[in-house]
Amino acid sequence: FLTLVGLVGVMFSKDWLLSLIVFFVAPPLLLGLRYISKRLRLATREAVEVNSRVLGAMQETIQGITIVKAFTMENELRRKVETIIDRAENRANRIARLSERTAPMTETFAGLAISSVLAYAAFRSIYGNVPPGAFFAFVTALLMAYDPARRLARLQVSLERAAVNARMLYEILDTVPHQRDRPDATGLKLGEATVELRDVRFAYGNGEEILKGVSFRAEGGKTTALVGPSGAGKSTIISLIPRFYDPASGQILIDGQDIAGVTKQSLRNGIAYVSQQPYLFEGSIRDNIRYGRPDATDAEIEEAARLAYAHDFILAQPEGYDTPVGEHGVTLSGGQRQRLSIARALVRNAP
């Protein structure tokens, strides 16, 4: 940019009228680049969304390969993935076509500008008796200014593509969490750890109400079972207690404290959670159990594994507690993953 500015200054110092002729073609070039940039922004956003679908389809196919084989879904999924890949390829080709339009556009306008300058200079030399010597310094500066101008035009296209990606990232980063702590939220003080629901109502989004005035009391130190048909709201109640969601109305209290008025950190620190679908992270068996409490000792980890009836099968693994579990615990059976999930909850030693 500084090179371009310096050379433009030289051009104006040598011949301001010829410089104006050159800049006469600049507005159409800028309008053309602006038009390409707008279309490129849209195409880049579409490409990001389609590419995410490609990765998602491939990932879920690999993770669900057992279901794919069991239900002979290979051909159907192949067609699905090929269709998505074709869409991604079309978007990528569209971006390439738009990006490469800047080069012929700048070449064309640069050719018009240079030819106009040369024609006018020749006219002045022939009919105006103006010596051509001073003109060559202007032409030299003009030809040297072309390269940085062309590179700046391509830079704008690159920046437009980068800006779309950055904007989509910030849309995620700027998302306001629904379950925010209140300004006056306090830490949860646990005693007997009694959980009570009072007239709790809840619906997912704008859907049908799932919980309709649910009230019950789960005494601390005792086992409380929620029993009911599928879709009755059992899992939803469990999700409301750690505030993965907030109820539409009603109260959830722990030892008489409304969880809406305590910090999420203090609330979840007091909860040991075992999900319906056990989830393991990349790392060793020991690492996955220790996620329940990072400061747990090896002895505490092994004790939790014993309580979860996982110790024996862990020792049977090639490296015992240091055996890698693979992505999502793929090296272990479903029952083994569930026991490790229980051990992770037990080592937390939550009230």
Tab-separated table of C-alpha atoms in Angstrom:
chain	number	residue	atom	x	y	z
A	1	PHE	CA	0.000	0.000	0.000
A	2	LEU	CA	2.848	2.399	0.863
A	3	THR	CA	4.549	1.551	-2.431
A	4	LEU	CA	1.346	2.332	-4.313
A	5	VAL	CA	0.852	5.637	-2.498
A	6	GLY	CA	4.459	6.678	-3.204
A	7	LEU	CA	4.205	5.853	-6.915
A	8	VAL	CA	0.862	7.675	-7.247
A	9	GLY	CA	2.548	10.706	-5.685
A	10	VAL	CA	5.314	10.508	-8.292
A	11	MET	CA	2.696	10.288	-11.055
A	12	PHE	CA	0.874	13.409	-9.859
A	13	SER	CA	4.150	15.316	-9.480
A	14	LYS	CA	5.111	14.494	-13.077
A	15	ASP	CA	1.765	15.065	-14.765
A	16	TRP	CA	-1.460	15.640	-12.866
A	17	LEU	CA	-3.643	15.532	-15.991
A	18	LEU	CA	-2.391	12.100	-17.047
A	19	SER	CA	-2.872	10.900	-13.456
A	20	LEU	CA	-6.525	11.945	-13.581
A	21	ILE	CA	-6.940	9.963	-16.804
A	22	VAL	CA	-5.597	6.891	-15.013
A	23	PHE	CA	-7.931	7.370	-12.044
A	24	PHE	CA	-10.899	7.877	-14.330
A	25	VAL	CA	-11.088	4.075	-14.732
A	26	ALA	CA	-10.683	3.408	-10.987
A	27	PRO	CA	-14.370	3.786	-9.908
A	28	PRO	CA	-15.667	1.043	-12.273
A	29	LEU	CA	-12.880	-1.258	-11.038
A	30	LEU	CA	-13.767	-0.596	-7.385
A	31	LEU	CA	-17.469	-1.182	-8.085
A	32	GLY	CA	-16.626	-4.457	-9.809
A	33	LEU	CA	-14.486	-5.605	-6.877
A	34	ARG	CA	-17.242	-4.652	-4.455
A	35	TYR	CA	-19.779	-6.691	-6.427
A	36	ILE	CA	-17.476	-9.724	-6.425
A	37	SER	CA	-16.802	-9.306	-2.697
A	38	LYS	CA	-20.522	-9.337	-1.846
A	39	ARG	CA	-21.101	-12.529	-3.833
A	40	LEU	CA	-17.958	-14.059	-2.363
A	41	ARG	CA	-19.161	-13.418	1.199
A	42	LEU	CA	-22.388	-15.304	0.508
A	43	ALA	CA	-20.631	-18.175	-1.265
A	44	THR	CA	-18.043	-18.537	1.508
A	45	ARG	CA	-20.711	-18.699	4.203
A	46	GLU	CA	-22.600	-21.355	2.236
A	47	ALA	CA	-19.350	-23.303	1.756
A	48	VAL	CA	-18.612	-23.318	5.482
A	49	GLU	CA	-22.105	-24.621	6.265
A	50	VAL	CA	-21.984	-27.316	3.552
A	51	ASN	CA	-18.478	-28.425	4.576
A	52	SER	CA	-19.661	-28.771	8.168
A	53	ARG	CA	-22.437	-31.064	6.928
A	54	VAL	CA	-19.885	-33.155	5.013
A	55	LEU	CA	-17.758	-33.596	8.133
A	56	GLY	CA	-20.837	-34.303	10.254
A	57	ALA	CA	-22.139	-36.951	7.846
A	58	MET	CA	-18.763	-38.680	7.670
A	59	GLN	CA	-18.273	-38.565	11.434
A	60	GLU	CA	-21.699	-39.967	12.290
A	61	THR	CA	-21.294	-42.697	9.659
A	62	ILE	CA	-17.975	-43.816	11.144
A	63	GLN	CA	-19.247	-43.643	14.723
A	64	GLY	CA	-22.407	-45.540	13.802
A	65	ILE	CA	-20.717	-48.099	11.576
A	66	THR	CA	-22.246	-50.979	13.560
A	67	ILE	CA	-25.783	-49.690	12.881
A	68	VAL	CA	-24.870	-49.027	9.245
A	69	LYS	CA	-23.803	-52.636	8.765
A	70	ALA	CA	-26.629	-54.135	10.817
A	71	PHE	CA	-29.311	-52.360	8.765
A	72	THR	CA	-27.403	-52.588	5.422
A	73	MET	CA	-27.472	-48.808	5.053
A	74	GLU	CA	-24.222	-48.613	3.044
A	75	ASN	CA	-25.766	-47.679	-0.321
A	76	GLU	CA	-28.199	-45.172	1.148
A	77	LEU	CA	-25.501	-43.416	3.183
A	78	ARG	CA	-23.126	-43.458	0.216
A	79	ARG	CA	-25.712	-41.601	-1.852
A	80	LYS	CA	-26.302	-39.140	0.991
A	81	VAL	CA	-22.597	-38.399	1.446
A	82	GLU	CA	-21.991	-38.139	-2.311
A	83	THR	CA	-24.828	-35.627	-2.620
A	84	ILE	CA	-23.412	-33.468	0.170
A	85	ILE	CA	-19.881	-33.701	-1.266
A	86	ASP	CA	-21.183	-32.628	-4.697
A	87	ARG	CA	-22.776	-29.567	-3.090
A	88	ALA	CA	-19.534	-28.769	-1.282
A	89	GLU	CA	-17.592	-29.141	-4.538
A	90	ASN	CA	-19.994	-26.791	-6.333
A	91	ARG	CA	-19.567	-24.157	-3.619
A	92	ALA	CA	-15.776	-24.503	-3.747
A	93	ASN	CA	-15.799	-24.124	-7.547
A	94	ARG	CA	-18.022	-21.054	-7.246
A	95	ILE	CA	-15.608	-19.476	-4.770
A	96	ALA	CA	-12.691	-20.234	-7.106
A	97	ARG	CA	-14.512	-18.667	-10.075
A	98	LEU	CA	-15.364	-15.532	-8.094
A	99	SER	CA	-11.845	-15.222	-6.662
A	100	GLU	CA	-10.185	-15.563	-10.064
A	101	ARG	CA	-12.364	-12.880	-11.652
A	102	THR	CA	-10.297	-10.174	-9.966
A	103	ALA	CA	-7.225	-10.901	-12.115
A	104	PRO	CA	-8.810	-10.404	-15.578
A	105	MET	CA	-10.799	-7.456	-14.257
A	106	THR	CA	-7.729	-5.616	-12.972
A	107	GLU	CA	-5.756	-6.589	-16.106
A	108	THR	CA	-8.485	-5.156	-18.327
A	109	PHE	CA	-8.809	-1.880	-16.457
A	110	ALA	CA	-5.015	-1.536	-16.202
A	111	GLY	CA	-4.708	-2.085	-19.962
A	112	LEU	CA	-7.337	0.581	-20.630
A	113	ALA	CA	-5.598	3.043	-18.316
A	114	ILE	CA	-2.131	2.483	-19.784
A	115	SER	CA	-3.346	2.571	-23.394
A	116	SER	CA	-5.296	5.782	-22.708
A	117	VAL	CA	-2.223	7.405	-21.190
A	118	LEU	CA	0.006	6.324	-24.080
A	119	ALA	CA	-2.524	7.566	-26.649
A	120	TYR	CA	-2.833	10.947	-24.965
A	121	ALA	CA	0.945	11.303	-24.562
A	122	ALA	CA	1.476	10.459	-28.236
A	123	PHE	CA	-1.154	13.014	-29.210
A	124	ARG	CA	0.612	15.724	-27.155
A	125	SER	CA	4.028	14.835	-28.543
A	126	ILE	CA	2.833	14.897	-32.169
A	127	TYR	CA	0.445	17.841	-32.131
A	128	GLY	CA	1.473	19.783	-29.050
A	129	ASN	CA	5.231	19.673	-29.528
A	130	VAL	CA	5.636	18.387	-25.956
A	131	PRO	CA	8.983	16.532	-25.553
A	132	PRO	CA	8.430	12.868	-24.625
A	133	GLY	CA	11.355	12.673	-22.185
A	134	ALA	CA	9.425	13.798	-19.081
A	135	PHE	CA	6.592	11.473	-20.018
A	136	PHE	CA	8.727	8.339	-19.580
A	137	ALA	CA	9.180	8.974	-15.841
A	138	PHE	CA	5.383	9.065	-15.508
A	139	VAL	CA	4.944	5.838	-17.513
A	140	THR	CA	7.616	4.094	-15.430
A	141	ALA	CA	5.831	5.048	-12.183
A	142	LEU	CA	2.489	3.953	-13.686
A	143	LEU	CA	3.802	0.510	-14.704
A	144	MET	CA	5.457	0.022	-11.321
A	145	ALA	CA	2.219	0.981	-9.538
A	146	TYR	CA	0.277	-1.712	-11.358
A	147	ASP	CA	1.744	-4.664	-9.425
A	148	PRO	CA	0.955	-3.406	-5.888
A	149	ALA	CA	-2.515	-2.324	-7.089
A	150	ARG	CA	-3.171	-5.829	-8.459
A	151	ARG	CA	-1.928	-7.477	-5.251
A	152	LEU	CA	-4.119	-5.203	-3.143
A	153	ALA	CA	-7.142	-6.184	-5.241
A	154	ARG	CA	-6.449	-9.893	-4.572
A	155	LEU	CA	-5.815	-9.129	-0.905
A	156	GLN	CA	-9.312	-7.677	-0.590
A	157	VAL	CA	-10.781	-10.933	-1.892
A	158	SER	CA	-8.743	-12.953	0.620
A	159	LEU	CA	-9.782	-10.649	3.452
A	160	GLU	CA	-13.443	-10.999	2.510
A	161	ARG	CA	-13.201	-14.786	2.751
A	162	ALA	CA	-11.368	-14.556	6.085
A	163	ALA	CA	-13.877	-12.035	7.435
A	164	VAL	CA	-16.777	-14.416	6.770
A	165	ASN	CA	-15.094	-17.182	8.774
A	166	ALA	CA	-14.191	-14.794	11.593
A	167	ARG	CA	-17.732	-13.409	11.695
A	168	MET	CA	-19.225	-16.907	11.987
A	169	LEU	CA	-16.816	-17.716	14.829
A	170	TYR	CA	-17.791	-14.578	16.717
A	171	GLU	CA	-21.480	-15.354	16.244
A	172	ILE	CA	-20.823	-18.474	18.319
A	173	LEU	CA	-18.479	-16.798	20.805
A	174	ASP	CA	-20.940	-13.937	21.395
A	175	THR	CA	-23.892	-16.250	22.052
A	176	VAL	CA	-25.329	-15.416	25.469
A	177	PRO	CA	-25.837	-18.520	27.658
A	178	HIS	CA	-29.443	-19.156	28.635
A	179	GLN	CA	-28.574	-20.426	32.118
A	180	ARG	CA	-26.673	-17.407	33.429
A	181	ASP	CA	-25.845	-16.763	37.067
A	182	ARG	CA	-27.814	-13.975	38.657
A	183	PRO	CA	-25.820	-10.886	39.708
A	184	ASP	CA	-26.614	-11.697	43.352
A	185	ALA	CA	-26.016	-15.472	43.035
A	186	THR	CA	-24.368	-17.109	46.042
A	187	GLY	CA	-22.567	-20.395	46.577
A	188	LEU	CA	-24.643	-23.491	47.339
A	189	LYS	CA	-24.385	-24.608	50.995
A	190	LEU	CA	-24.963	-28.345	51.222
A	191	GLY	CA	-26.114	-30.257	54.252
A	192	GLU	CA	-28.321	-33.329	53.858
A	193	ALA	CA	-28.529	-32.727	50.080
A	194	THR	CA	-32.336	-32.968	49.931
A	195	VAL	CA	-33.744	-32.176	46.485
A	196	GLU	CA	-37.268	-30.788	46.185
A	197	LEU	CA	-39.337	-29.801	43.155
A	198	ARG	CA	-42.284	-27.442	43.621
A	199	ASP	CA	-44.856	-27.135	40.828
A	200	VAL	CA	-42.188	-27.329	38.095
A	201	ARG	CA	-43.299	-26.748	34.513
A	202	PHE	CA	-41.066	-27.121	31.476
A	203	ALA	CA	-41.158	-27.401	27.682
A	204	TYR	CA	-38.333	-27.641	25.138
A	205	GLY	CA	-38.414	-24.444	23.094
A	206	ASN	CA	-41.923	-23.698	21.899
A	207	GLY	CA	-42.978	-27.338	21.999
A	208	GLU	CA	-45.561	-29.097	24.095
A	209	GLU	CA	-45.218	-28.851	27.861
A	210	ILE	CA	-43.477	-31.980	29.192
A	211	LEU	CA	-43.522	-31.293	32.922
A	212	LYS	CA	-46.881	-30.026	34.139
A	213	GLY	CA	-46.698	-28.961	37.754
A	214	VAL	CA	-44.315	-31.677	39.004
A	215	SER	CA	-43.715	-31.704	42.768
A	216	PHE	CA	-41.802	-34.234	44.865
A	217	ARG	CA	-39.121	-34.462	47.539
A	218	ALA	CA	-35.974	-36.642	47.311
A	219	GLU	CA	-34.584	-37.047	50.829
A	220	GLY	CA	-30.836	-36.754	51.339
A	221	GLY	CA	-29.049	-40.002	52.147
A	222	LYS	CA	-31.754	-42.096	50.507
A	223	THR	CA	-32.411	-43.476	47.016
A	224	THR	CA	-35.215	-41.931	44.986
A	225	ALA	CA	-36.311	-43.561	41.720
A	226	LEU	CA	-38.320	-41.825	39.019
A	227	VAL	CA	-40.447	-44.436	37.224
A	228	GLY	CA	-42.630	-43.867	34.186
A	229	PRO	CA	-43.119	-44.558	30.473
A	230	SER	CA	-40.775	-43.246	27.801
A	231	GLY	CA	-41.285	-39.525	27.266
A	232	ALA	CA	-42.775	-38.929	30.712
A	233	GLY	CA	-40.003	-36.461	31.598
A	234	LYS	CA	-37.641	-38.487	33.801
A	235	SER	CA	-34.465	-37.463	31.957
A	236	THR	CA	-35.764	-33.907	31.721
A	237	ILE	CA	-36.042	-33.669	35.511
A	238	ILE	CA	-32.471	-34.943	35.895
A	239	SER	CA	-31.306	-32.307	33.365
A	240	LEU	CA	-33.059	-29.530	35.297
A	241	ILE	CA	-31.263	-30.250	38.583
A	242	PRO	CA	-27.741	-29.311	37.320
A	243	ARG	CA	-29.376	-26.449	35.372
A	244	PHE	CA	-28.710	-27.740	31.882
A	245	TYR	CA	-32.117	-26.108	31.388
A	246	ASP	CA	-34.221	-23.788	33.533
A	247	PRO	CA	-37.892	-24.510	34.259
A	248	ALA	CA	-40.552	-22.244	32.802
A	249	SER	CA	-42.081	-21.892	36.256
A	250	GLY	CA	-41.844	-23.428	39.682
A	251	GLN	CA	-38.843	-24.013	41.922
A	252	ILE	CA	-36.099	-26.604	42.370
A	253	LEU	CA	-34.568	-26.487	45.833
A	254	ILE	CA	-31.548	-28.206	47.347
A	255	ASP	CA	-31.525	-28.056	51.153
A	256	GLY	CA	-34.127	-25.293	50.877
A	257	GLN	CA	-32.051	-23.150	48.492
A	258	ASP	CA	-33.532	-22.291	45.111
A	259	ILE	CA	-30.920	-23.385	42.558
A	260	ALA	CA	-31.864	-20.419	40.354
A	261	GLY	CA	-30.214	-18.183	42.974
A	262	VAL	CA	-26.912	-20.074	43.359
A	263	THR	CA	-23.884	-20.174	41.068
A	264	LYS	CA	-23.753	-22.975	38.532
A	265	GLN	CA	-20.182	-23.771	39.580
A	266	SER	CA	-21.117	-24.426	43.211
A	267	LEU	CA	-24.259	-26.332	42.162
A	268	ARG	CA	-22.496	-28.686	39.772
A	269	ASN	CA	-19.553	-29.183	42.123
A	270	GLY	CA	-22.026	-30.888	44.462
A	271	ILE	CA	-23.391	-33.272	41.822
A	272	ALA	CA	-22.039	-36.564	40.479
A	273	TYR	CA	-23.625	-37.240	37.097
A	274	VAL	CA	-23.935	-40.475	35.119
A	275	SER	CA	-25.572	-39.941	31.736
A	276	GLN	CA	-27.693	-42.462	29.869
A	277	GLN	CA	-25.099	-42.565	27.103
A	278	PRO	CA	-21.671	-43.014	28.754
A	279	TYR	CA	-19.142	-40.625	27.237
A	280	LEU	CA	-15.395	-41.173	27.488
A	281	PHE	CA	-12.696	-38.748	26.387
A	282	GLU	CA	-9.452	-39.359	24.524
A	283	GLY	CA	-6.847	-40.558	27.010
A	284	SER	CA	-6.259	-43.424	29.414
A	285	ILE	CA	-8.731	-45.198	31.687
A	286	ARG	CA	-7.119	-43.476	34.678
A	287	ASP	CA	-7.511	-40.056	33.024
A	288	ASN	CA	-11.217	-40.645	32.355
A	289	ILE	CA	-11.950	-41.630	35.951
A	290	ARG	CA	-9.889	-38.695	37.253
A	291	TYR	CA	-12.073	-36.254	35.299
A	292	GLY	CA	-14.558	-36.722	38.136
A	293	ARG	CA	-12.085	-35.040	40.525
A	294	PRO	CA	-8.756	-33.823	39.150
A	295	ASP	CA	-7.026	-33.987	42.545
A	296	ALA	CA	-7.995	-37.648	43.177
A	297	THR	CA	-5.116	-39.958	44.044
A	298	ASP	CA	-4.414	-43.226	42.249
A	299	ALA	CA	-5.662	-45.132	45.297
A	300	GLU	CA	-8.981	-43.215	45.228
A	301	ILE	CA	-9.327	-43.892	41.515
A	302	GLU	CA	-8.817	-47.631	42.031
A	303	GLU	CA	-11.265	-47.669	44.945
A	304	ALA	CA	-13.915	-45.960	42.789
A	305	ALA	CA	-13.265	-48.545	40.065
A	306	ARG	CA	-13.765	-51.358	42.577
A	307	LEU	CA	-17.065	-49.862	43.754
A	308	ALA	CA	-18.174	-49.646	40.101
A	309	TYR	CA	-17.100	-53.272	39.502
A	310	ALA	CA	-14.614	-52.048	36.896
A	311	HIS	CA	-11.309	-52.884	38.610
A	312	ASP	CA	-11.043	-56.471	37.349
A	313	PHE	CA	-11.621	-55.750	33.666
A	314	ILE	CA	-9.301	-52.725	33.879
A	315	LEU	CA	-6.451	-54.931	35.137
A	316	ALA	CA	-7.163	-57.317	32.263
A	317	GLN	CA	-6.427	-54.528	29.753
A	318	PRO	CA	-2.947	-54.496	28.111
A	319	GLU	CA	-1.726	-51.506	30.168
A	320	GLY	CA	-4.161	-51.647	33.078
A	321	TYR	CA	-5.281	-48.208	34.201
A	322	ASP	CA	-2.965	-46.575	31.643
A	323	THR	CA	-4.674	-48.261	28.680
A	324	PRO	CA	-5.869	-45.698	26.077
A	325	VAL	CA	-9.635	-45.835	25.601
A	326	GLY	CA	-9.586	-44.462	22.041
A	327	GLU	CA	-12.026	-41.942	20.599
A	328	HIS	CA	-15.304	-42.039	22.555
A	329	GLY	CA	-14.025	-45.176	24.324
A	330	VAL	CA	-14.164	-47.213	21.114
A	331	THR	CA	-11.754	-49.858	22.472
A	332	LEU	CA	-14.188	-50.772	25.279
A	333	SER	CA	-17.581	-52.455	25.292
A	334	GLY	CA	-20.773	-50.556	26.113
A	335	GLY	CA	-20.960	-52.099	29.598
A	336	GLN	CA	-17.317	-51.262	30.305
A	337	ARG	CA	-17.827	-47.653	29.268
A	338	GLN	CA	-20.867	-47.469	31.568
A	339	ARG	CA	-18.844	-48.777	34.537
A	340	LEU	CA	-16.085	-46.259	33.935
A	341	SER	CA	-18.727	-43.536	33.808
A	342	ILE	CA	-20.025	-44.733	37.192
A	343	ALA	CA	-16.474	-44.830	38.590
A	344	ARG	CA	-15.948	-41.250	37.396
A	345	ALA	CA	-19.070	-40.203	39.310
A	346	LEU	CA	-18.064	-42.143	42.445
A	347	VAL	CA	-14.568	-40.643	42.651
A	348	ARG	CA	-16.155	-37.181	42.677
A	349	ASN	CA	-17.558	-38.042	46.112
A	350	ALA	CA	-20.304	-35.452	45.715
A	351	PRO	CA	-23.088	-34.956	48.296
